Short mmCIF file of C-alpha atoms in Angstrom, two decimals:
data_model
loop_
_atom_site.label_atom_id
_atom_site.label_comp_id
_atom_site.label_asym_id
_atom_site.label_seq_id
_atom_site.Cartn_x
_atom_site.Cartn_y
_atom_site.Cartn_z
CA MET A 7 -33.86 18.25 6.70
CA SER A 8 -33.87 17.43 3.01
CA ALA A 9 -31.15 15.40 1.35
CA GLU A 10 -31.07 13.11 -1.64
CA TYR A 11 -30.87 9.42 -0.90
CA ALA A 12 -27.42 7.84 -0.86
CA THR A 13 -26.69 4.13 -0.88
CA PHE A 14 -25.11 2.57 2.20
CA GLY A 15 -22.86 -0.46 2.36
CA LEU A 16 -19.91 -1.99 4.17
CA ALA A 17 -16.62 -3.36 2.88
CA PRO A 18 -13.46 -4.85 4.43
CA ALA A 19 -10.58 -2.37 4.60
CA MET A 20 -7.05 -2.29 5.93
CA ARG A 21 -4.78 0.23 7.57
CA ALA A 22 -1.41 -1.08 6.45
CA GLY A 23 1.26 -1.50 9.09
CA GLY A 24 4.95 -1.36 8.45
CA LEU A 25 8.46 -0.49 9.56
CA LEU A 26 9.40 3.03 8.50
CA ALA A 27 12.81 4.24 7.37
CA ASN A 28 13.18 6.48 10.43
CA GLY A 29 12.82 3.51 12.78
CA ASP A 30 9.17 4.09 13.67
CA PHE A 31 6.46 1.54 12.98
CA GLN A 32 2.73 1.66 12.42
CA VAL A 33 0.28 -1.03 13.44
CA HIS A 34 -1.68 -3.17 10.98
CA ARG A 35 -5.47 -2.82 11.47
CA ASP A 36 -8.28 -4.60 9.64
CA PHE A 37 -11.66 -2.92 9.83
CA VAL A 38 -15.01 -2.53 8.12
CA ASP A 39 -15.35 0.69 6.14
CA PHE A 40 -18.53 2.55 5.24
CA VAL A 41 -19.34 2.66 1.52
CA VAL A 42 -21.51 5.60 0.46
CA ASP A 43 -22.77 5.70 -3.13
CA GLY A 44 -20.35 2.94 -4.03
CA ARG A 45 -17.26 4.74 -2.73
CA PRO A 46 -15.43 4.26 0.60
CA LEU A 47 -16.32 7.17 2.85
CA LEU A 48 -12.73 7.32 4.09
CA HIS A 49 -11.58 8.23 0.58
CA ARG A 50 -13.54 11.48 0.76
CA LEU A 51 -11.27 12.59 3.61
CA SER A 52 -7.96 13.65 2.11
CA ASP A 53 -4.77 12.60 3.89
CA LEU A 54 -6.50 10.87 6.80
CA ASP A 55 -4.86 7.87 8.45
CA ALA A 56 -7.74 6.39 10.44
CA VAL A 57 -9.98 3.36 10.96
CA SER A 58 -13.69 2.98 11.62
CA PRO A 59 -14.94 1.79 15.03
CA LEU A 60 -15.70 -1.57 13.37
CA ALA A 61 -12.21 -3.01 13.70
CA SER A 62 -11.73 -6.76 13.56
CA ASP A 63 -9.25 -6.87 16.45
CA VAL A 64 -11.53 -5.37 19.12
CA PRO A 65 -13.23 -7.75 21.59
CA PRO A 66 -16.49 -9.23 20.23
CA SER A 67 -18.57 -7.51 22.91
CA LEU A 68 -17.13 -4.11 22.00
CA PHE A 69 -17.61 -4.77 18.28
CA THR A 70 -21.25 -5.66 18.92
CA SER A 71 -21.81 -2.53 21.00
CA GLN A 72 -20.31 -0.38 18.21
CA VAL A 73 -22.67 -1.92 15.66
CA ARG A 74 -25.70 -1.47 17.93
CA ALA A 75 -24.73 2.15 18.51
CA LEU A 76 -24.68 2.77 14.74
CA LEU A 77 -28.07 1.08 14.57
CA LEU A 78 -29.22 3.75 17.06
CA GLU A 79 -30.14 1.11 19.61
CA ALA A 80 -28.12 2.97 22.25
CA GLY A 81 -27.44 6.58 23.09
CA ALA A 82 -24.77 8.57 21.26
CA PRO A 83 -21.32 8.34 22.90
CA LEU A 84 -20.67 12.08 22.45
CA PRO A 85 -22.81 15.15 23.18
CA ALA A 86 -25.28 16.50 20.60
CA GLY A 87 -25.94 13.05 19.14
CA ARG A 88 -22.45 12.67 17.70
CA TYR A 89 -20.76 9.37 16.85
CA ILE A 90 -17.15 8.57 16.01
CA VAL A 91 -16.95 7.56 12.35
CA TYR A 92 -13.15 7.29 12.07
CA GLY A 93 -10.54 7.37 14.83
CA CYS A 94 -6.83 7.01 15.51
CA PRO A 95 -5.55 3.61 14.28
CA GLU A 96 -2.89 3.42 16.98
CA CYS A 97 -4.79 4.17 20.20
CA GLU A 98 -8.37 5.14 19.25
CA ASP A 99 -8.21 8.01 21.76
CA LEU A 100 -10.47 10.96 20.99
CA ALA A 101 -7.64 13.27 22.06
CA CYS A 102 -5.67 12.16 18.98
CA GLY A 103 -8.52 13.40 16.81
CA ALA A 104 -11.49 11.71 15.20
CA VAL A 105 -14.03 12.28 12.46
CA THR A 106 -17.46 12.50 14.03
CA ALA A 107 -20.98 13.01 12.72
CA VAL A 108 -24.51 13.36 13.96
CA ILE A 109 -26.40 10.13 13.25
CA GLU A 110 -30.15 10.28 13.70
CA ARG A 111 -33.46 8.87 12.53
CA ASP A 112 -35.74 10.85 10.28
CA GLY A 113 -38.88 8.76 10.04
CA GLU A 114 -37.79 5.45 8.54
CA ASP A 115 -34.62 6.99 7.13
CA VAL A 116 -31.22 7.45 8.78
CA LEU A 117 -29.26 10.69 8.42
CA TRP A 118 -25.50 11.23 8.76
CA ARG A 119 -24.78 14.95 8.95
CA ASP A 120 -22.49 17.67 10.32
CA PHE A 121 -19.20 15.83 9.84
CA ALA A 122 -16.36 17.37 11.83
CA TRP A 123 -12.84 16.81 13.13
CA GLN A 124 -13.05 16.52 16.90
CA THR A 125 -10.43 16.27 19.67
CA ASP A 126 -12.61 16.65 22.77
CA GLU A 127 -16.23 16.14 23.75
CA HIS A 128 -17.58 19.10 21.79
CA ALA A 129 -17.26 19.68 18.03
CA ASP A 130 -16.65 23.13 16.55
CA LEU A 131 -18.48 22.91 13.22
CA GLU A 132 -17.51 26.41 12.14
CA ARG A 133 -13.82 25.80 12.60
CA ASN A 134 -13.41 22.05 12.09
CA GLY A 135 -16.44 20.98 10.09
CA TYR A 136 -16.16 18.97 6.87
CA HIS A 137 -18.44 21.31 4.96
CA GLY A 138 -18.18 19.44 1.65
CA ILE A 139 -19.23 16.05 3.04
CA GLY A 140 -22.87 15.10 3.61
CA PRO A 141 -25.52 15.20 4.71
CA PHE A 142 -26.27 11.62 3.67
CA ARG A 143 -29.80 10.21 3.81
CA PHE A 144 -29.98 6.41 3.80
CA HIS A 145 -33.00 4.18 3.32
CA GLY A 146 -33.54 2.75 6.78
CA ALA A 147 -34.06 -0.83 5.63
CA GLU A 148 -30.87 -0.85 3.55
CA TYR A 149 -28.89 0.75 6.37
CA ARG A 150 -30.12 -1.61 9.05
CA THR A 151 -29.72 -4.72 6.89
CA ALA A 152 -26.06 -3.93 6.17
CA LEU A 153 -25.17 -3.36 9.81
CA ALA A 154 -27.31 -6.19 11.19
CA ALA A 155 -25.40 -8.63 8.97
CA LEU A 156 -22.33 -7.92 11.12
CA LEU A 157 -24.24 -9.15 14.18
CA ASP A 158 -25.10 -12.35 12.34
CA GLY A 159 -21.49 -13.31 11.80
CA GLY A 160 -20.95 -11.16 8.74
CA VAL A 161 -17.69 -9.65 10.00
CA PRO A 162 -15.11 -9.97 7.20
CA GLY A 163 -12.69 -12.67 8.27
CA ALA A 164 -9.29 -11.07 8.65
CA ARG A 165 -6.50 -13.63 8.39
CA ARG A 166 -3.66 -11.66 9.92
CA ARG A 167 -1.20 -14.51 10.18
CA VAL A 168 1.50 -15.32 7.68
CA LEU A 169 3.55 -18.45 7.15
CA LEU A 170 7.26 -17.92 6.57
CA ILE A 171 8.92 -20.74 4.63
CA GLY A 172 12.70 -21.17 4.55
CA ALA A 173 15.80 -22.69 6.04
CA ARG A 174 17.41 -19.47 7.33
CA ALA A 175 15.72 -19.58 10.72
CA ALA A 176 17.57 -16.59 12.20
CA ARG A 177 16.68 -14.31 9.30
CA LEU A 178 13.05 -15.43 9.29
CA ALA A 179 12.92 -14.98 13.06
CA ARG A 180 13.86 -11.31 12.64
CA LEU A 181 11.11 -10.92 10.05
CA ALA A 182 8.58 -12.70 12.28
CA ALA A 183 9.47 -10.43 15.19
CA ALA A 184 9.02 -7.34 13.00
CA LEU A 185 5.63 -8.55 11.78
CA ARG A 186 4.46 -9.22 15.31
CA THR A 187 5.54 -5.70 16.27
CA ILE A 188 2.99 -4.26 13.83
CA GLY A 189 0.26 -6.70 14.84
CA VAL A 190 0.65 -9.44 12.23
CA GLY A 191 1.18 -12.97 13.51
CA ALA A 192 3.89 -15.08 11.87
CA ASP A 193 4.96 -18.73 12.03
CA ILE A 194 8.14 -20.24 10.62
CA ALA A 195 8.42 -23.63 8.91
CA GLN A 196 10.54 -25.38 6.31
CA ASP A 197 7.47 -26.71 4.50
CA ALA A 198 3.72 -27.22 4.90
CA ASP A 199 3.77 -31.02 4.98
CA GLY A 200 1.48 -32.49 7.59
CA VAL A 201 -0.03 -29.16 8.63
CA PRO A 202 -3.79 -29.64 9.27
CA ALA A 203 -6.10 -27.97 6.75
CA ASP A 204 -7.81 -25.92 9.47
CA GLU A 205 -4.47 -24.46 10.46
CA LEU A 206 -3.55 -23.61 6.88
CA ARG A 207 -6.86 -21.78 6.47
CA GLY A 208 -5.79 -19.40 9.24
CA TYR A 209 -3.00 -17.86 7.16
CA GLY A 210 -3.51 -14.77 5.03
CA ALA A 211 -0.23 -15.04 3.10
CA VAL A 212 2.89 -17.14 2.61
CA LEU A 213 6.36 -15.67 2.21
CA PHE A 214 9.18 -17.75 0.74
CA GLY A 215 12.77 -17.16 1.72
CA PRO A 216 15.39 -16.97 -1.08
CA SER A 217 16.74 -20.47 -0.33
CA VAL A 218 13.39 -22.19 -1.05
CA SER A 219 13.48 -24.14 -4.32
CA ASP A 220 10.80 -24.07 -6.99
CA GLY A 221 9.77 -27.61 -6.08
CA GLU A 222 9.38 -26.73 -2.42
CA ARG A 223 7.28 -23.69 -3.31
CA ASP A 224 5.03 -25.81 -5.52
CA ALA A 225 4.57 -28.29 -2.65
CA VAL A 226 3.46 -25.50 -0.31
CA ARG A 227 1.00 -24.19 -2.91
CA ARG A 228 -0.44 -27.69 -3.35
CA ALA A 229 -0.88 -28.01 0.42
CA PHE A 230 -2.92 -24.81 0.57
CA ALA A 231 -4.92 -25.77 -2.52
CA GLY A 232 -5.70 -29.10 -0.87
CA ALA A 233 -6.99 -27.20 2.16
CA GLY A 234 -9.31 -25.27 -0.12
CA VAL A 235 -7.78 -21.86 0.57
CA ASP A 236 -6.51 -19.33 -1.95
CA VAL A 237 -3.55 -17.63 -0.29
CA PRO A 238 -1.09 -15.20 -1.93
CA CYS A 239 2.47 -16.51 -2.05
CA VAL A 240 5.24 -13.93 -1.88
CA GLU A 241 8.82 -14.42 -3.00
CA GLY A 242 11.07 -12.28 -0.86
CA LEU A 243 12.88 -9.73 -2.99
CA ALA A 244 15.89 -9.16 -0.75
CA PRO A 245 17.02 -9.93 2.83
CA VAL A 246 15.81 -6.53 4.04
CA VAL A 247 13.31 -6.82 6.89
CA PRO A 248 11.33 -3.57 6.27
CA LEU A 249 11.07 -4.47 2.59
CA LEU A 250 9.79 -7.98 3.38
CA VAL A 251 7.29 -6.51 5.85
CA ALA A 252 6.04 -4.22 3.08
CA GLN A 253 5.72 -7.18 0.69
CA THR A 254 3.71 -9.03 3.33
CA GLU A 255 1.39 -6.06 3.88
CA GLN A 256 0.79 -5.85 0.13
CA ALA A 257 -0.09 -9.56 0.05
CA LEU A 258 -2.50 -9.21 2.99
CA ASP A 259 -4.52 -6.56 1.17
CA ARG A 260 -7.27 -8.65 -0.38
CA GLY A 261 -9.68 -5.76 -0.91
CA PRO A 262 -10.98 -4.86 -4.37
CA ARG A 263 -8.80 -2.66 -6.54
CA GLU A 264 -11.50 0.03 -6.70
CA GLY A 265 -11.33 0.33 -2.92
CA ARG A 266 -7.66 1.34 -2.90
CA ARG A 267 -6.19 4.81 -3.07
CA LEU A 268 -2.94 3.64 -4.65
CA THR A 269 -3.41 1.18 -7.49
CA GLU A 270 -0.17 1.13 -9.48
CA LEU A 271 3.57 1.59 -8.91
CA THR A 272 6.51 1.22 -11.29
CA ALA A 273 10.00 2.68 -11.00
CA THR A 274 13.25 3.26 -12.85
CA THR A 275 16.33 5.09 -11.66
CA ALA A 276 14.87 8.25 -13.23
CA GLY A 277 11.50 8.26 -11.49
CA ALA A 278 8.48 6.48 -10.07
CA GLU A 279 5.08 6.22 -11.76
CA LEU A 280 2.03 6.08 -9.50
CA GLU A 281 -1.72 5.93 -10.03
CA ILE A 282 -3.91 7.51 -7.33
CA THR A 283 -7.71 7.14 -7.09
CA SER A 284 -8.43 9.75 -4.39
CA PRO A 285 -6.43 12.50 -2.65
CA CYS A 286 -4.02 10.97 -0.15
CA ARG A 287 -0.62 11.25 1.43
CA VAL A 288 1.98 9.08 -0.28
CA ARG A 289 5.41 8.16 1.05
CA LEU A 290 8.11 6.66 -1.16
CA THR A 291 11.05 4.84 0.42
CA ALA A 292 13.99 3.24 -1.38
CA TYR A 293 15.82 0.18 -0.07
CA ARG A 294 19.03 -1.23 -1.47
CA LEU A 295 21.98 -3.40 -0.54
CA ASP A 296 25.43 -1.84 -0.86
CA ARG A 297 28.58 -3.66 -1.92
CA LEU A 298 29.04 -5.01 1.61
CA SER A 299 25.42 -6.29 1.69
CA ARG A 300 24.44 -3.61 4.18
CA THR A 301 20.89 -2.25 4.01
CA ARG A 302 20.46 1.35 2.91
CA ALA A 303 17.09 3.06 3.25
CA GLN A 304 16.08 6.56 2.21
CA ASP A 305 12.78 8.40 2.16
CA LEU A 306 12.43 10.01 -1.27
CA PHE A 307 8.96 11.60 -1.24
CA ASP A 308 6.28 12.46 1.30
CA GLY A 309 3.31 14.52 0.13
CA VAL A 310 -0.36 14.61 -0.78
CA LEU A 311 -1.19 13.64 -4.36
CA GLU A 312 -4.43 14.25 -6.22
CA PRO A 313 -6.24 11.55 -8.24
CA GLY A 314 -4.57 10.55 -11.50
CA ARG A 315 -1.19 9.41 -12.72
CA HIS A 316 1.94 10.98 -11.27
CA ARG A 317 5.64 10.84 -12.00
CA VAL A 318 7.95 11.47 -9.06
CA PRO A 319 11.67 12.05 -9.80
CA LEU A 320 14.02 9.88 -7.75
CA ASP A 321 17.48 10.50 -6.35
CA GLY A 322 19.66 8.28 -8.52
CA ARG A 323 22.12 7.71 -5.68
CA ALA A 324 19.38 6.20 -3.51
CA VAL A 325 18.36 3.62 -6.12
CA ARG A 326 21.66 2.60 -7.68
CA GLY A 327 22.54 -1.07 -7.85
CA GLU A 328 19.94 -3.56 -6.61
CA ALA A 329 17.19 -1.30 -5.33
CA TYR A 330 13.51 -1.51 -4.45
CA LEU A 331 10.82 1.09 -3.90
CA VAL A 332 7.98 1.01 -1.37
CA ALA A 333 4.98 3.31 -1.81
CA ARG A 334 2.75 3.69 1.22
CA THR A 335 -0.60 5.35 1.93
CA GLY A 336 -2.71 4.88 5.04
CA GLY A 337 -4.43 1.85 3.56
CA THR A 338 -2.21 0.55 0.76
CA VAL A 339 1.39 -0.62 0.37
CA LEU A 340 2.94 -1.41 -3.02
CA VAL A 341 6.46 -2.70 -3.66
CA THR A 342 8.43 -2.76 -6.89
CA GLY A 343 11.96 -3.31 -8.09
CA VAL A 344 13.75 -0.32 -9.60
CA GLY A 345 14.47 -0.94 -13.29
CA ARG A 346 17.68 0.26 -14.84
#
């Protein structure tokens, strides 16, 4: 089979978790994505919420077996030499659907071909094949070097714990519980004084409650700097748990800008401006506090957008007063205040 050579690489990626306006939640997953010709392979699959088998939260033995399978050191897990490339981020059950492909050697090269959507042991290429994707021919040495690095401790270190700083313990406890629900660990403290450096290095983000003074925030930043760790510090926009969860998810996304499907979000009461890098489903949700300080949430948009800049009109009633907008794709969450 002839195919031009494509480059192969790996990059850390994230399936953003969060609390949704309808009461549902989705789990946070960190994983290693496949990069083909400098572009995440997942981005070629429009509107797909999925993760690769190389997830950071699977047991080490399972992670190793997944890598060795991709190195073709073991038999294919599915008939006809097919491997799962992306699966369900919630349960990873084939019945939920998965992107599969034939992975095989061709001399020294490695081929990925016949991509398909699969829900049982056998793929129907005619009906469910991704006919515009692949085949990809990779130089064997480049392919094996990238994957073998994962076996040598090259797994991107996911720091899925956040430190919540503030005096309102009950409010922060609700936030911590919500974060744990989606798979993000959270600890609560009034400051970072006396916390060992090794412990500080385990946090991926810090979120400050509204009662934390500027001086206290500076002291926390100095503590992390002294531990030699660069951690994003988030100032909570409003006492709205789903909004704070979204802010935390945005802070935990440390991947490069070019690896994100959603790269920009601004909003006024008239509309939201978004920049999209590849076709994807986007959901816009507005949060606001009414005159009695009650939380109001409303989904304003849910649809697939093509690459480019987009303007989405907003319902003025949903964003009146102090309001905030959350834009969510499978792998990116952005939060912004709504300007008047």
